[in-house]
Short mmCIF file of C-alpha atoms and ligand atoms in Angstrom, two decimals:
data_model
loop_
_atom_site.label_atom_id
_atom_site.label_comp_id
_atom_site.label_asym_id
_atom_site.label_seq_id
_atom_site.Cartn_x
_atom_site.Cartn_y
_atom_site.Cartn_z
CA MET A 27 143.68 275.15 139.90
CA LYS A 28 144.69 272.02 141.76
CA SER A 29 147.90 270.30 140.71
CA LYS A 30 147.36 266.95 139.05
CA VAL A 31 149.25 263.78 139.94
CA TYR A 32 149.39 260.63 137.83
CA ILE A 33 150.64 257.38 139.40
CA GLU A 34 151.62 254.36 137.29
CA THR A 35 151.97 251.11 139.20
CA PHE A 36 154.20 248.14 138.40
CA GLY A 37 154.66 244.84 140.19
CA CYS A 38 152.90 243.16 143.07
CA GLN A 39 149.73 243.79 145.05
CA MET A 40 151.77 245.54 147.74
CA ASN A 41 152.60 248.23 145.20
CA VAL A 42 148.93 248.52 144.20
CA ALA A 43 148.04 248.97 147.88
CA ASP A 44 150.81 251.51 148.38
CA THR A 45 149.65 253.50 145.36
CA GLU A 46 146.16 253.63 146.89
CA ARG A 47 147.67 254.88 150.14
CA ALA A 48 149.76 257.48 148.30
CA ALA A 49 146.70 258.70 146.37
CA THR A 50 144.73 259.05 149.61
CA GLY A 51 147.46 261.19 151.17
CA LEU A 52 147.90 263.33 148.07
CA ARG A 53 144.19 264.05 147.74
CA LYS A 54 144.05 265.03 151.43
CA ALA A 55 146.91 267.44 150.78
CA GLY A 56 144.89 269.11 147.99
CA TYR A 57 146.16 267.34 144.88
CA GLU A 58 143.94 265.94 142.16
CA LEU A 59 144.62 262.43 140.82
CA THR A 60 144.50 262.01 137.05
CA ALA A 61 144.41 258.97 134.80
CA SER A 62 146.86 260.18 132.17
CA ALA A 63 150.51 261.16 132.23
CA GLU A 64 149.93 263.75 129.48
CA THR A 65 147.75 266.02 131.62
CA ALA A 66 149.68 265.59 134.86
CA ASP A 67 151.86 268.12 136.68
CA VAL A 68 153.51 265.30 138.62
CA VAL A 69 154.13 261.81 137.21
CA LEU A 70 155.01 259.07 139.71
CA PHE A 71 156.20 255.56 138.86
CA ASN A 72 155.64 252.99 141.60
CA THR A 73 158.29 250.48 140.64
CA CYS A 74 159.17 246.79 140.98
CA SER A 75 162.63 245.24 140.92
CA VAL A 76 161.90 241.57 141.60
CA ARG A 77 163.20 240.56 138.17
CA GLU A 78 165.41 242.41 135.70
CA ARG A 79 162.67 242.75 133.14
CA ALA A 80 160.38 244.56 135.59
CA GLU A 81 163.11 247.11 136.27
CA GLN A 82 163.78 247.61 132.57
CA LYS A 83 160.11 248.36 131.90
CA VAL A 84 160.17 251.33 134.28
CA ILE A 85 163.22 252.88 132.66
CA THR A 86 161.55 252.59 129.25
CA ARG A 87 158.37 254.23 130.60
CA ILE A 88 160.30 257.17 132.12
CA GLY A 89 161.83 257.75 128.69
CA GLU A 90 158.45 257.58 126.98
CA VAL A 91 156.86 260.11 129.35
CA ARG A 92 159.79 262.49 129.07
CA ASN A 93 159.77 262.33 125.26
CA GLY A 94 155.99 262.59 125.16
CA THR A 95 155.94 265.81 127.15
CA GLN A 96 158.77 267.24 125.05
CA ARG A 97 156.83 266.52 121.86
CA SER A 98 153.59 267.99 123.19
CA GLY A 99 155.44 271.29 123.60
CA LYS A 100 153.98 271.86 127.06
CA GLN A 101 155.47 274.96 128.63
CA LEU A 102 155.91 273.37 132.01
CA LYS A 103 157.29 269.85 132.01
CA PRO A 104 155.87 267.61 134.71
CA LEU A 105 157.87 266.63 137.77
CA ILE A 106 158.88 262.98 137.53
CA GLY A 107 159.18 260.81 140.64
CA VAL A 108 160.27 257.21 141.16
CA MET A 109 158.79 255.38 144.15
CA GLY A 110 158.70 251.71 145.22
CA CYS A 111 161.42 249.07 145.12
CA VAL A 112 163.67 250.53 142.40
CA ALA A 113 163.68 253.85 144.29
CA GLN A 114 164.66 252.20 147.58
CA LEU A 115 167.41 250.09 146.01
CA GLU A 116 168.95 252.51 143.53
CA GLY A 117 168.62 255.64 145.68
CA ASP A 118 170.30 258.77 144.36
CA SER A 119 172.03 256.91 141.52
CA ILE A 120 168.68 257.25 139.74
CA PHE A 121 169.28 261.01 139.37
CA LYS A 122 172.52 260.24 137.57
CA ASN A 123 171.18 257.47 135.35
CA ALA A 124 167.85 259.10 134.55
CA PRO A 125 168.37 262.88 134.66
CA ALA A 126 164.66 263.50 133.95
CA VAL A 127 163.82 262.26 137.46
CA ASP A 128 163.19 264.95 140.09
CA LEU A 129 162.14 262.82 143.09
CA VAL A 130 163.11 259.46 144.58
CA ILE A 131 160.66 258.14 147.17
CA GLY A 132 161.55 254.95 149.09
CA THR A 133 159.14 252.14 149.95
CA ARG A 134 158.36 253.53 153.39
CA ALA A 135 158.18 257.23 152.52
CA THR A 136 154.71 257.09 150.93
CA ASP A 137 153.04 259.27 153.56
CA ARG A 138 155.63 262.01 153.11
CA LEU A 139 154.93 262.34 149.37
CA PRO A 140 152.98 265.62 149.59
CA SER A 141 155.80 267.45 151.37
CA LEU A 142 158.44 265.92 149.09
CA ILE A 143 156.54 267.06 145.99
CA GLU A 144 156.13 270.49 147.55
CA ARG A 145 159.90 270.78 147.95
CA ALA A 146 160.47 269.81 144.32
CA ARG A 147 157.86 272.32 143.14
CA LYS A 148 159.63 275.08 145.05
CA GLY A 149 162.69 274.37 142.92
CA GLU A 150 164.72 271.96 145.05
CA SER A 151 166.45 269.47 142.76
CA SER A 152 166.99 265.75 143.36
CA VAL A 153 164.59 265.39 146.31
CA ILE A 154 165.08 262.00 147.99
CA ASP A 155 163.60 260.16 151.01
CA LEU A 156 164.64 256.57 151.75
CA GLY A 157 163.61 256.72 155.44
CA GLU A 158 161.45 254.41 157.53
CA ARG A 159 157.74 254.77 158.20
CA GLN A 160 157.26 257.14 161.12
CA GLU A 161 155.66 256.42 164.50
CA GLY A 162 151.94 256.98 164.44
CA GLU A 163 151.59 256.45 160.67
CA PHE A 164 148.81 254.05 159.89
CA TRP A 165 147.38 252.44 156.79
CA ASP A 166 144.79 254.92 155.55
CA VAL A 167 143.15 254.30 152.17
CA SER A 168 140.10 256.15 150.99
CA PRO A 169 137.55 254.03 149.06
CA ALA A 170 137.73 256.53 146.21
CA GLU A 171 141.33 255.55 145.56
CA ARG A 172 140.77 251.79 145.54
CA ARG A 173 141.18 249.98 142.25
CA SER A 174 137.89 248.11 142.60
CA PRO A 175 134.67 248.95 144.49
CA TYR A 176 134.18 245.26 145.37
CA VAL A 177 137.59 243.72 146.00
CA ALA A 178 140.00 245.44 148.40
CA PHE A 179 143.63 244.72 149.21
CA VAL A 180 144.37 244.97 152.92
CA PRO A 181 148.08 244.77 153.83
CA ILE A 182 148.65 242.94 157.13
CA ILE A 183 152.44 242.68 157.08
CA GLU A 184 155.11 244.63 155.22
CA GLY A 185 158.67 243.59 154.41
CA CYS A 186 160.46 240.26 154.66
CA ASN A 187 162.96 238.66 157.06
CA LYS A 188 163.56 235.49 155.11
CA PHE A 189 166.46 236.50 152.84
CA CYS A 190 165.98 233.77 150.24
CA SER A 191 169.26 233.99 148.34
CA PHE A 192 167.71 234.99 144.99
CA CYS A 193 165.35 237.64 146.28
CA ILE A 194 165.70 241.41 146.42
CA VAL A 195 162.58 242.03 148.55
CA PRO A 196 164.25 242.02 152.00
CA TYR A 197 166.49 244.82 150.72
CA SER A 198 163.80 246.84 148.97
CA ARG A 199 161.08 246.51 151.61
CA GLY A 200 163.02 246.10 154.84
CA ARG A 201 162.14 243.97 157.85
CA GLU A 202 158.77 242.37 158.53
CA LYS A 203 156.38 244.74 160.26
CA SER A 204 152.88 243.55 161.16
CA ARG A 205 149.91 245.88 161.46
CA SER A 206 147.84 245.65 164.62
CA ALA A 207 144.90 243.24 164.50
CA VAL A 208 142.55 245.94 165.81
CA GLU A 209 143.43 248.20 162.88
CA ILE A 210 143.04 245.39 160.31
CA VAL A 211 139.69 244.22 161.68
CA ALA A 212 138.39 247.81 161.81
CA GLU A 213 139.42 248.33 158.17
CA VAL A 214 137.63 245.16 157.04
CA GLN A 215 134.51 246.15 159.02
CA GLY A 216 134.59 249.55 157.32
CA LEU A 217 134.99 247.97 153.88
CA ARG A 218 132.03 245.70 154.53
CA LEU A 219 129.83 248.66 155.40
CA LEU A 220 130.91 250.32 152.16
CA GLY A 221 129.71 247.31 150.18
CA TYR A 222 132.98 245.52 149.50
CA LYS A 223 132.44 241.80 148.88
CA GLU A 224 135.97 240.48 149.05
CA VAL A 225 139.20 241.38 150.82
CA HIS A 226 142.67 240.06 150.11
CA LEU A 227 144.89 240.09 153.18
CA ILE A 228 148.26 240.74 151.60
CA GLY A 229 151.93 240.64 152.53
CA GLN A 230 155.16 239.06 151.31
CA ASN A 231 154.56 236.34 153.92
CA VAL A 232 151.13 236.71 155.48
CA ASN A 233 151.50 233.66 157.70
CA SER A 234 154.58 235.20 159.36
CA TYR A 235 152.14 237.75 160.83
CA ARG A 236 153.39 238.73 164.30
CA PRO A 237 151.76 241.85 165.77
CA GLN A 238 153.32 243.64 168.75
CA SER A 239 150.22 243.14 170.86
CA ARG A 240 147.58 240.41 171.06
CA GLN A 241 144.87 243.06 171.25
CA GLY A 242 141.92 242.14 169.07
CA LEU A 243 142.88 238.46 168.91
CA GLU A 244 142.14 237.48 172.55
CA ARG A 245 138.85 235.82 171.73
CA TYR A 246 140.20 233.62 168.96
CA SER A 247 141.88 230.24 169.10
CA GLY A 248 144.73 229.05 166.90
CA ALA A 249 148.39 228.17 167.35
CA THR A 250 149.64 231.15 165.36
CA ALA A 251 148.74 234.84 165.37
CA PHE A 252 147.91 234.54 161.66
CA SER A 253 145.27 231.86 162.14
CA ARG A 254 143.74 233.90 164.98
CA LEU A 255 143.70 236.92 162.69
CA LEU A 256 141.98 234.88 159.97
CA ARG A 257 139.26 233.97 162.47
CA ALA A 258 138.91 237.56 163.68
CA VAL A 259 138.62 238.87 160.11
CA ALA A 260 136.14 236.10 159.21
CA ASP A 261 134.02 237.16 162.20
CA THR A 262 133.46 240.60 160.65
CA GLY A 263 131.05 238.88 158.24
CA MET A 264 132.96 240.07 155.15
CA GLU A 265 131.60 237.84 152.42
CA ARG A 266 134.87 236.50 150.99
CA ILE A 267 138.36 236.61 152.45
CA LYS A 268 141.47 235.59 150.53
CA PHE A 269 145.08 235.85 151.68
CA THR A 270 148.40 235.83 149.84
CA THR A 271 151.34 234.95 149.92
CA SER A 272 151.98 232.10 152.40
CA PHE A 273 155.52 231.02 153.26
CA PRO A 274 156.01 227.21 153.53
CA ARG A 275 158.21 227.19 156.64
CA ASP A 276 155.60 229.15 158.62
CA PHE A 277 152.62 227.27 157.21
CA HIS A 278 150.94 225.75 160.25
CA PRO A 279 148.00 223.30 159.93
CA ASP A 280 145.86 225.65 162.06
CA ILE A 281 145.42 227.75 158.90
CA VAL A 282 143.61 224.78 157.34
CA ALA A 283 141.59 224.39 160.57
CA ALA A 284 140.48 228.05 160.36
CA LEU A 285 139.42 227.56 156.72
CA GLU A 286 137.30 224.56 157.76
CA GLU A 287 135.63 226.59 160.51
CA TYR A 288 134.72 229.70 158.52
CA PRO A 289 133.17 229.29 155.06
CA ASN A 290 133.88 232.95 154.24
CA LEU A 291 137.62 232.19 154.36
CA CYS A 292 138.13 231.26 150.70
CA ASP A 293 139.31 227.87 149.45
CA TRP A 294 142.59 229.03 147.90
CA ILE A 295 146.18 228.89 149.19
CA HIS A 296 149.16 230.36 147.36
CA LEU A 297 152.23 228.53 148.73
CA PRO A 298 155.34 229.07 146.55
CA VAL A 299 157.87 226.24 146.59
CA GLN A 300 160.46 227.74 144.15
CA SER A 301 162.17 224.35 143.52
CA GLY A 302 161.64 220.62 144.09
CA SER A 303 165.33 219.87 144.63
CA ASP A 304 166.71 219.80 148.19
CA ARG A 305 170.11 220.89 146.94
CA ILE A 306 168.67 223.95 145.22
CA LEU A 307 166.25 224.74 148.09
CA LYS A 308 169.29 224.81 150.36
CA ALA A 309 171.20 227.11 147.99
CA MET A 310 168.09 229.29 147.85
CA ARG A 311 168.12 229.38 151.70
CA ARG A 312 164.43 228.59 151.88
CA GLY A 313 164.75 226.81 155.23
CA HIS A 314 162.75 223.75 154.18
CA SER A 315 163.19 220.57 152.15
CA ALA A 316 160.93 219.24 149.41
CA ASP A 317 159.51 216.73 151.92
CA ASP A 318 158.75 219.46 154.47
CA TYR A 319 156.82 221.21 151.74
CA LEU A 320 154.96 218.07 150.68
CA ARG A 321 153.86 217.56 154.31
CA ARG A 322 152.22 221.00 154.19
CA VAL A 323 150.55 220.04 150.95
CA ASP A 324 149.27 216.81 152.57
CA ALA A 325 147.65 218.88 155.33
CA ILE A 326 145.99 221.05 152.66
CA ARG A 327 144.86 218.07 150.58
CA GLY A 328 143.62 216.27 153.72
CA SER A 329 141.21 219.10 154.50
CA LYS A 330 137.46 218.53 154.65
CA ARG A 331 137.18 221.33 152.07
CA ARG A 332 138.68 221.03 148.61
CA LEU A 333 141.33 223.71 148.75
CA SER A 334 142.83 225.13 145.60
CA LEU A 335 146.63 225.33 145.67
CA THR A 336 148.93 227.53 143.58
CA SER A 337 152.69 228.08 143.61
CA ASP A 338 155.72 229.91 142.17
CA ILE A 339 158.77 228.15 140.74
CA ILE A 340 162.10 229.52 139.56
CA VAL A 341 163.91 227.55 136.85
CA GLY A 342 167.62 227.95 136.12
CA PHE A 343 168.84 228.96 139.58
CA PRO A 344 172.70 228.89 139.54
CA GLY A 345 173.93 225.30 139.63
CA GLU A 346 170.54 223.76 138.81
CA SER A 347 171.33 220.45 137.05
CA GLU A 348 169.03 218.33 134.89
CA ASN A 349 168.56 216.12 137.97
CA ASP A 350 167.53 219.06 140.13
CA PHE A 351 165.08 220.09 137.46
CA GLU A 352 163.69 216.54 137.33
CA ASP A 353 163.07 216.80 141.11
CA THR A 354 161.05 219.94 140.43
CA MET A 355 159.04 218.18 137.72
CA ARG A 356 158.35 215.32 140.16
CA LEU A 357 157.20 217.69 142.89
CA VAL A 358 154.89 219.51 140.50
CA ARG A 359 153.34 216.18 139.45
CA ALA A 360 152.82 215.31 143.13
CA CYS A 361 151.28 218.66 144.08
CA GLU A 362 148.75 218.92 141.24
CA TYR A 363 148.68 222.69 141.40
CA ASP A 364 145.58 224.59 140.34
CA GLY A 365 147.92 227.24 138.97
CA LEU A 366 151.66 227.80 138.70
CA PHE A 367 153.73 230.92 138.05
CA ILE A 368 157.03 229.92 136.46
CA PHE A 369 159.98 232.33 136.38
CA LYS A 370 163.39 232.09 134.80
CA TYR A 371 166.02 232.94 137.40
CA SER A 372 167.04 236.56 137.11
CA LYS A 373 170.22 237.71 138.81
CA ARG A 374 169.63 240.57 141.25
CA ALA A 375 172.69 242.60 142.30
CA GLY A 376 173.18 242.63 146.05
CA THR A 377 171.51 239.27 146.72
CA PRO A 378 173.62 236.32 147.95
CA ALA A 379 172.84 234.32 144.79
CA ALA A 380 174.28 237.06 142.57
CA ILE A 381 177.84 235.95 143.35
CA LEU A 382 177.16 232.24 142.77
CA GLU A 383 178.94 230.72 139.82
CA ASP A 384 177.67 228.03 137.53
CA ALA A 385 174.99 230.08 135.83
CA VAL A 386 172.52 228.03 133.80
CA LEU A 387 172.61 228.75 130.06
CA GLU A 388 169.75 230.93 128.84
CA THR A 389 168.81 228.23 126.31
CA ASP A 390 168.56 225.64 129.13
CA LYS A 391 166.47 228.01 131.24
CA THR A 392 164.09 228.47 128.34
CA ALA A 393 163.90 224.71 127.65
CA ARG A 394 163.12 223.99 131.32
CA PHE A 395 160.58 226.78 131.45
CA LEU A 396 158.74 225.32 128.45
CA GLU A 397 158.93 221.74 129.73
CA LEU A 398 157.52 222.71 133.11
CA GLU A 399 154.88 224.88 131.49
CA GLU A 400 153.77 221.96 129.34
CA LEU A 401 153.58 219.61 132.32
CA GLN A 402 151.60 222.16 134.34
CA SER A 403 149.20 222.81 131.49
CA SER A 404 148.37 219.11 131.15
CA LEU A 405 147.88 218.72 134.93
CA GLN A 406 145.88 221.93 135.08
CA ASN A 407 143.73 220.80 132.21
CA ARG A 408 142.69 217.75 134.23
CA ILE A 409 141.97 219.83 137.34
CA TYR A 410 139.94 222.38 135.37
CA ASN A 411 137.99 219.61 133.61
CA ASP A 412 137.10 218.22 137.04
CA TYR A 413 135.06 221.36 137.65
CA ILE A 414 132.62 220.50 134.86
CA GLY A 415 129.26 219.76 136.45
CA ARG A 416 130.18 221.58 139.67
CA THR A 417 128.71 224.87 140.86
CA VAL A 418 131.07 227.63 141.98
CA SER A 419 130.36 230.94 143.65
CA VAL A 420 131.54 233.88 141.53
CA LEU A 421 132.04 237.53 142.41
CA VAL A 422 131.10 239.32 139.19
CA GLU A 423 133.75 241.86 138.23
CA ARG A 424 132.95 243.15 134.72
CA GLU A 425 131.85 242.38 131.19
CA SER A 426 134.14 239.85 129.53
CA THR A 427 136.65 241.35 127.07
CA ARG A 428 135.99 238.44 124.68
CA SER A 429 132.24 238.82 124.39
CA SER A 430 129.81 241.55 125.46
CA GLU A 431 127.26 238.77 126.10
CA ASP A 432 129.40 237.36 128.90
CA MET A 433 130.34 238.50 132.38
CA THR A 434 133.56 237.57 134.16
CA GLY A 435 134.72 237.22 137.75
CA HIS A 436 136.65 235.02 140.16
CA SER A 437 135.50 231.97 142.08
CA THR A 438 136.25 231.55 145.79
CA CYS A 439 139.05 229.18 144.65
CA HIS A 440 140.42 232.14 142.64
CA LYS A 441 139.77 230.85 139.14
CA VAL A 442 138.58 233.11 136.36
CA VAL A 443 134.97 232.19 135.54
CA ASN A 444 133.04 233.49 132.51
CA PHE A 445 129.31 233.00 131.99
CA ARG A 446 126.51 234.21 129.76
CA SER A 447 124.36 236.87 131.40
CA HIS A 448 122.54 240.03 130.48
CA GLN A 449 121.19 240.94 133.86
CA THR A 450 123.98 240.40 136.41
CA LYS A 451 125.96 243.41 137.52
CA PRO A 452 129.50 243.85 138.77
CA GLY A 453 129.64 243.37 142.54
CA GLU A 454 127.04 240.62 142.65
CA ILE A 455 127.89 237.16 143.94
CA VAL A 456 126.28 234.43 141.81
CA ASP A 457 126.35 230.65 141.46
CA VAL A 458 127.68 229.36 138.15
CA LEU A 459 127.37 225.75 136.95
CA ILE A 460 130.57 224.91 135.08
CA SER A 461 130.11 223.42 131.61
CA GLN A 462 133.48 223.98 129.94
CA ALA A 463 137.14 224.12 130.94
CA LYS A 464 139.57 226.38 129.09
CA PRO A 465 143.35 226.53 129.74
CA TYR A 466 143.16 229.41 132.25
CA SER A 467 139.45 229.84 132.87
CA LEU A 468 136.15 228.08 133.40
CA TYR A 469 132.93 228.69 131.49
CA GLY A 470 129.45 228.06 132.82
CA LYS A 471 125.79 228.85 133.18
CA LEU A 472 124.25 231.27 135.65
CA MET A 473 122.29 229.32 138.29
CA SER A 474 121.18 232.00 140.72
CA GLU A 475 120.55 235.70 140.68
CA GLY A 476 123.08 237.62 142.69
CA ALA A 477 122.55 239.17 146.06
CA ASN A 478 123.54 242.81 146.07
N1 5AD B 769 164.50 235.55 139.69
C1 5AD B 769 163.40 234.93 139.25
N2 5AD B 769 162.24 234.92 139.94
C2 5AD B 769 162.23 235.54 141.14
N3 5AD B 769 161.26 235.67 142.06
C3 5AD B 769 161.73 236.41 143.08
N4 5AD B 769 163.01 236.75 142.85
C4 5AD B 769 163.35 236.21 141.65
C5 5AD B 769 164.53 236.20 140.89
N5 5AD B 769 165.64 236.79 141.30
C6 5AD B 769 159.93 235.07 141.92
C7 5AD B 769 159.69 234.06 143.06
C8 5AD B 769 158.68 234.76 143.92
C9 5AD B 769 157.92 235.56 142.88
C10 5AD B 769 157.11 236.67 143.41
O1 5AD B 769 158.93 236.04 142.03
O2 5AD B 769 159.15 232.87 142.51
O3 5AD B 769 157.85 233.86 144.63
FE1 SF4 B 770 161.66 237.03 148.71
FE2 SF4 B 770 161.88 234.75 150.13
FE3 SF4 B 770 160.96 237.00 151.30
FE4 SF4 B 770 159.45 235.74 149.47
S1 SF4 B 770 160.10 234.89 151.45
S2 SF4 B 770 159.83 237.97 149.60
S3 SF4 B 770 160.98 234.99 148.04
S4 SF4 B 770 163.03 236.67 150.50
#
């Protein structure tokens, strides 16, 4: 009987994509993938360490799985492996702190998983690989392992060179490494033939995309390699193309130009600002001021298309005063974000900000979080209400969890849209006339039957 592997994924889209890649490699090596930890011979946790709470969750889950298998009285306990960011950062100290763990697999060791598991199964204890990706390895994901049959994540760049002072990612994921344009375009063409309707080009900073060769981009114009890649991917005819995350310093107006040229490049830009205060932006080492950022936003708002804009903000960075926070509130008012992810600063050991003094009190962090959340929700309410009477194109994903009469999906501007329908099926793209705005979603009426 084939050995069964269960993979539980935490954190960002890069981890989701890496889990899909790991599953592809494992299946090729003869393993079966299973959906439950209880029946698995190998349990892998693909971990996130961007904030303390994410890390804590993994440790709790390892405990749960270990206790669960003890209770079930299974003769053979499953092998437990930790992969992803926590694995890369904590290394072999994991074996000491969580003795139930048999394997530690770094962020670039995914393709070596089958042989690492093999070693552990033969009895080797504390198997660890924190090495780099090897020459000749390429991003290979089988459609069977993808989370959705309609929306696919396509990594274009791994790692980060920016070293923002609060962030652990440059340490957990290493330096920026771009995939070749030829490989990316071929993957999107393949996905299109398989019936995928939407791809998300993903990376910590997609617009820092810098491949080693220009091959595959020669025919396309654009000041940056990323905008040429956007054009090349759009030319595949893939129905909808989204990309995330964009880094402000590298955000060139030619991205907006590409979006105006190709309607299948979606009308959504995720451009995290982190703070509206120049003093804090400097301490965060973001490499741009609030004004530099607002100039990028002007270019986005000045587009012929209405582009949806979302952002991330950290409140309570060390030394953040009430004045600094007011600057953030002002910037948020000016940007009129379609969506905002707010985070309380979380100290990450090993980052430059971890040794900064002047920590903001937890109660102040919470107060600022709530104040910003309230501001955003009132601004967002206005933006969402503006959609009433407009028709948006929706990729249908599934039945709504709220009502079996309704279907749900995302618009091209990446908003959740629900609508009444008995006949539409997941994977269809339909037009929906918006009649109601809710805090985090739109509700409307089906206007056209979908094209399959
Ligand atoms: N504390 C709080 N939020 C953080 N982020 C990254 N590192 C930290 C940290 N140490 C947030 C940033 C980033 C998002 C993915 O997570 O806002 O854009
Ligand atoms: Fe972290 Fe900054 Fe890199 Fe984003 S750009 S992953 S916040 S270091």
